[in-house]
Coordinates of C-alpha atoms in Angstrom, one line a residue:
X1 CA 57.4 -146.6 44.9
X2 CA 56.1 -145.6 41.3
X3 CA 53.1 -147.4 40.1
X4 CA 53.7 -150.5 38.8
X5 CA 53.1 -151.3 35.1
X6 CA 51.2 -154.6 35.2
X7 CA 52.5 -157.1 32.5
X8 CA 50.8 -159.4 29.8
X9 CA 52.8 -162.6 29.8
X10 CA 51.6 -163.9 26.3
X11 CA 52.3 -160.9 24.2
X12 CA 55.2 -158.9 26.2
X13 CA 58.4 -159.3 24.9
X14 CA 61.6 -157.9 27.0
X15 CA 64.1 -157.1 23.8
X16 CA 67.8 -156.5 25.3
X17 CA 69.8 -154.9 22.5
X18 CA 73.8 -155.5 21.9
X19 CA 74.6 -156.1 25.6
X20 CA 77.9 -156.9 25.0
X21 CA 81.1 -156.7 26.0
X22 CA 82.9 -154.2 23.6
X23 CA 80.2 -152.1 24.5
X24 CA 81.1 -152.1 27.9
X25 CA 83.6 -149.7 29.9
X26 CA 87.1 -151.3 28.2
X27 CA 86.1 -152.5 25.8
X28 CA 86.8 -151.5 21.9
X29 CA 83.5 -149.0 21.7
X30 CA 82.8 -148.5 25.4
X31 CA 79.4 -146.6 26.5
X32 CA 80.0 -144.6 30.2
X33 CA 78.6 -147.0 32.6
X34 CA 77.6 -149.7 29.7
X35 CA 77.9 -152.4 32.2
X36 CA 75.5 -151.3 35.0
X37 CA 72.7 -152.2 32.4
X38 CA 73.7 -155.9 33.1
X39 CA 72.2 -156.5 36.5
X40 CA 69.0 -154.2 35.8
X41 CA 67.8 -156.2 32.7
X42 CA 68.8 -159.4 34.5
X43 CA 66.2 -158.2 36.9
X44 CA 63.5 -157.8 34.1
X45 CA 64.3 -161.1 33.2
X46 CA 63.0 -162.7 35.8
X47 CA 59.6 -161.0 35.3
X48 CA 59.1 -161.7 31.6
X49 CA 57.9 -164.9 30.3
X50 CA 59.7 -163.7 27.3
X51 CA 62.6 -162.2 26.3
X52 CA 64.7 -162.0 22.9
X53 CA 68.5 -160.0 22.6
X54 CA 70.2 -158.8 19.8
X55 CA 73.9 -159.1 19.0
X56 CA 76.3 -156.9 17.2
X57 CA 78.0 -159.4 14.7
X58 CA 80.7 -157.9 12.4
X59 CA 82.9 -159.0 9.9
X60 CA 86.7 -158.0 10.4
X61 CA 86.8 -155.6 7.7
X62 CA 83.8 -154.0 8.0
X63 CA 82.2 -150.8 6.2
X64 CA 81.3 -148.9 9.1
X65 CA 84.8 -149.5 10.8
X66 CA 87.3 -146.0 10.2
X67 CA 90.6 -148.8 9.8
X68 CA 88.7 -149.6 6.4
X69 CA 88.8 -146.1 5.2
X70 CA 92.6 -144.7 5.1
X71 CA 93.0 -141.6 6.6
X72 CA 89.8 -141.5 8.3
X73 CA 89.5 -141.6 12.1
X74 CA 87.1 -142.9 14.3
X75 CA 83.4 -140.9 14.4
X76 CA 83.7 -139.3 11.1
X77 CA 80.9 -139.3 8.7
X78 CA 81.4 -140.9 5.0
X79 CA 79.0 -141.3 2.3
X80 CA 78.3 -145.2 1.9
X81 CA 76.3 -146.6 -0.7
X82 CA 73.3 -146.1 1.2
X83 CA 74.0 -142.5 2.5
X84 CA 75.7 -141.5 5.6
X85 CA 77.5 -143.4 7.6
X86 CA 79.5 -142.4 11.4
X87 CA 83.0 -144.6 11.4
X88 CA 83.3 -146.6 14.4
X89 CA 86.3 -148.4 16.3
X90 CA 86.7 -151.9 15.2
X91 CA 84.1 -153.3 17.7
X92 CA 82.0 -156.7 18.2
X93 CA 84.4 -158.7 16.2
X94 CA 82.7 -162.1 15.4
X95 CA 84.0 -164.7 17.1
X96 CA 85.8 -162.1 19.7
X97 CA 85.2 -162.2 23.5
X98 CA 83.6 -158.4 22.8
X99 CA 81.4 -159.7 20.4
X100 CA 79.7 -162.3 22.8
X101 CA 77.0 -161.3 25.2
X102 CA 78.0 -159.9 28.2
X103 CA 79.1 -163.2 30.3
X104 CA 77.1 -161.7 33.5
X105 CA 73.5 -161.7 31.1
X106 CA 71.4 -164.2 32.4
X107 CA 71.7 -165.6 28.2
X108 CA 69.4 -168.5 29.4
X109 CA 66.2 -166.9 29.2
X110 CA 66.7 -165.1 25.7
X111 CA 64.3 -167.7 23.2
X112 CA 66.2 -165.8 20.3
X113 CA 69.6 -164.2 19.7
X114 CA 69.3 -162.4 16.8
X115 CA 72.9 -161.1 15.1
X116 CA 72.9 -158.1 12.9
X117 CA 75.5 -156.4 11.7
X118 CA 77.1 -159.0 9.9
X119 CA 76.9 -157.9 6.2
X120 CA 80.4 -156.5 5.3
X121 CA 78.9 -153.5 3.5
X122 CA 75.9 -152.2 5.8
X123 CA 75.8 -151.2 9.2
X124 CA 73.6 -152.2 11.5
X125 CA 71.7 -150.2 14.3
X126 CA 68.0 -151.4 14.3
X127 CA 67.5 -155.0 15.4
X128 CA 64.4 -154.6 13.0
X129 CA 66.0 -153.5 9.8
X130 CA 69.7 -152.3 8.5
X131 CA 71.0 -149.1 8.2
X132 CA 69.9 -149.2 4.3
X133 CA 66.6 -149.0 6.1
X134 CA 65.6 -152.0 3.3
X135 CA 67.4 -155.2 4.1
X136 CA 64.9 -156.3 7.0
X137 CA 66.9 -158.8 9.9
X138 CA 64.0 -161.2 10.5
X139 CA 63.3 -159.9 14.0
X140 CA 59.4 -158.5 12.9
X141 CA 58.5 -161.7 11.1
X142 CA 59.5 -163.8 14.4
X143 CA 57.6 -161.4 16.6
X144 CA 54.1 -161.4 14.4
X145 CA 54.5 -165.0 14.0
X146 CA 55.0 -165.5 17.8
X147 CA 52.3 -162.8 18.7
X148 CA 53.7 -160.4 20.3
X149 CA 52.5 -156.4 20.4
X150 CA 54.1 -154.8 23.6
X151 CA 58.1 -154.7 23.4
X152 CA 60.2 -153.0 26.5
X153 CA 63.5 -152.0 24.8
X154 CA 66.8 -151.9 27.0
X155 CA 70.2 -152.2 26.5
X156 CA 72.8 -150.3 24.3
X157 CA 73.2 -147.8 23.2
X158 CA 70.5 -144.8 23.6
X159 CA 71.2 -142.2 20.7
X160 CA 72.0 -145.4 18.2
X161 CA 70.9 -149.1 18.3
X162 CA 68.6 -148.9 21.1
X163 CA 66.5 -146.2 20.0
X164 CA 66.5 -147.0 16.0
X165 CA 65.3 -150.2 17.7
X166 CA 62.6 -148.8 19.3
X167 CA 61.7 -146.1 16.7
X168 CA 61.3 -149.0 13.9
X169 CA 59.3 -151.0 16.3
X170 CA 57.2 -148.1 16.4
X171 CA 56.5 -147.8 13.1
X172 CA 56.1 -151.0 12.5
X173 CA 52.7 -150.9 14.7
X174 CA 54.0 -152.3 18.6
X175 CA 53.2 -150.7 21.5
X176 CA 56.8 -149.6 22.6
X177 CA 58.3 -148.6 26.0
X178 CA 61.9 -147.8 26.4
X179 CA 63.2 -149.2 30.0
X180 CA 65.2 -145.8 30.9
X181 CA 67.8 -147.3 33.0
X182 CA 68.2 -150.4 31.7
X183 CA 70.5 -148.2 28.9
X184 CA 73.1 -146.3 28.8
X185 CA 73.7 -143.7 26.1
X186 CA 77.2 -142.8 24.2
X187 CA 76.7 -139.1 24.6
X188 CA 74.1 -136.8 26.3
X189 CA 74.0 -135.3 22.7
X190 CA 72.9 -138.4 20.8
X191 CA 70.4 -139.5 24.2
X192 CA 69.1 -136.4 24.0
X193 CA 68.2 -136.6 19.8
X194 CA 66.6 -140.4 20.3
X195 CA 64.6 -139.1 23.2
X196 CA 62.8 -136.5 20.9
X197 CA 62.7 -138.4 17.8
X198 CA 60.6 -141.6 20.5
X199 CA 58.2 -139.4 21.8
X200 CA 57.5 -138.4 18.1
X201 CA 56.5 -141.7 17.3
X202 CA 54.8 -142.4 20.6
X203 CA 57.6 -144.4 22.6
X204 CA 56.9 -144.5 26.3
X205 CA 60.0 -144.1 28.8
X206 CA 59.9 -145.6 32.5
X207 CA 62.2 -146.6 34.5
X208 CA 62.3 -150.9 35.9
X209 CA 61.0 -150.2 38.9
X210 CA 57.6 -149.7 37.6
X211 CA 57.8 -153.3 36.1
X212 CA 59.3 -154.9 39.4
X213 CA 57.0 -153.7 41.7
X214 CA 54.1 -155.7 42.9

């Protein structure tokens, strides 16, 4: 059994990012095994007094989808106003059944769902700030208010919004610990790249067992 990490109730925060459906295997932007996340952080759930999620919320014509750019396909790169941008499937459609959390997420014990995403000319990876890295989403001023400093990141995906996530947190002065399989990554390649760039800012991987235990 590895060491267990012991908790502080009052200023832990469990922060599950864009566990959703179209993230999921079948849906419009799946992640390989996106859905075995599901019952891991519904595990961490039940050990954190708190716990806020994030939810990718897009218009229908949105900037960072390729159908909005003729003659471009899915995972190019264009040049958006605020620099480069990968395309993407149409994915997390408000008001779709991908959009929604994941139905299995125990969605009872999240005190915030915080949707991001939703301006039709910015994309959205960070649940701290847009992909601008300017417009801010809100989520810092409700976690300083509330008191929080330790986050535990999970969700999807590692290479993208998980790890922006987690990097911004970073930088924005909490102590940060990425829950390693409580995420799923799109590619080895992008995993890989968010890895390197978290240890540079001091991000701390384990896996959930260390935070179940005891």
């Amino acid at each position: 059994m590895p060491e267990a990490m012991p908790l502080r109730p009052e200023t832990d925060l469990l922060l599950a990012v864009d566990v959703q459906p179209d993230f999921m295997p079948g849906g419009a932007l799946p992640v390989p095994e996106g859905d075995a996340v599901v019952p891991v952080i519904n595990r961490l759930l039940g050990r954190f007094a708190h716990a806020v999620a994030t939810q990718d919320w897009h218009p229908a014509a949105h900037a960072s989808f390729a159908s909005q750019h003729p003659g471009q396909r899915p995972f190019a790169s264009v040049t958006l106003a605020y620099g480069a941008q990968t395309l993407w499937p149409d994915h997390c459609v408000q008001g779709t059944p991908g959009a929604e959390l994941h139905p299995a997420l125990d969605a009872r014990r999240f005190e915030l769902v915080l949707r991001k995403g939703f301006r039709a000319a910015i994309d959205s990876y960070s649940g701290f700030r847009e992909n601008d890295r300017q417009t801010p989403t809100g989520l810092h001023a409700y976690l300083r208010e509330r008191g929080f400093r330790r986050l535990f990141v999970a969700g999807l995906a590692r290479g993208y919004c998980t790890d922006y996530t987690a990097e911004d947190a970073a930088e924005l002065g909490y102590e940060v610990v990425l829950v390693e399989d409580a995420c799923r990554g799109i590619t080895p390649e992008a995993t890989a790249a968010g890895t390197q760039r978290l240890r540079e800012r001091g991000v701390r991987f384990l896996r959930s067992e260390a935070l179940l235990a005891g």
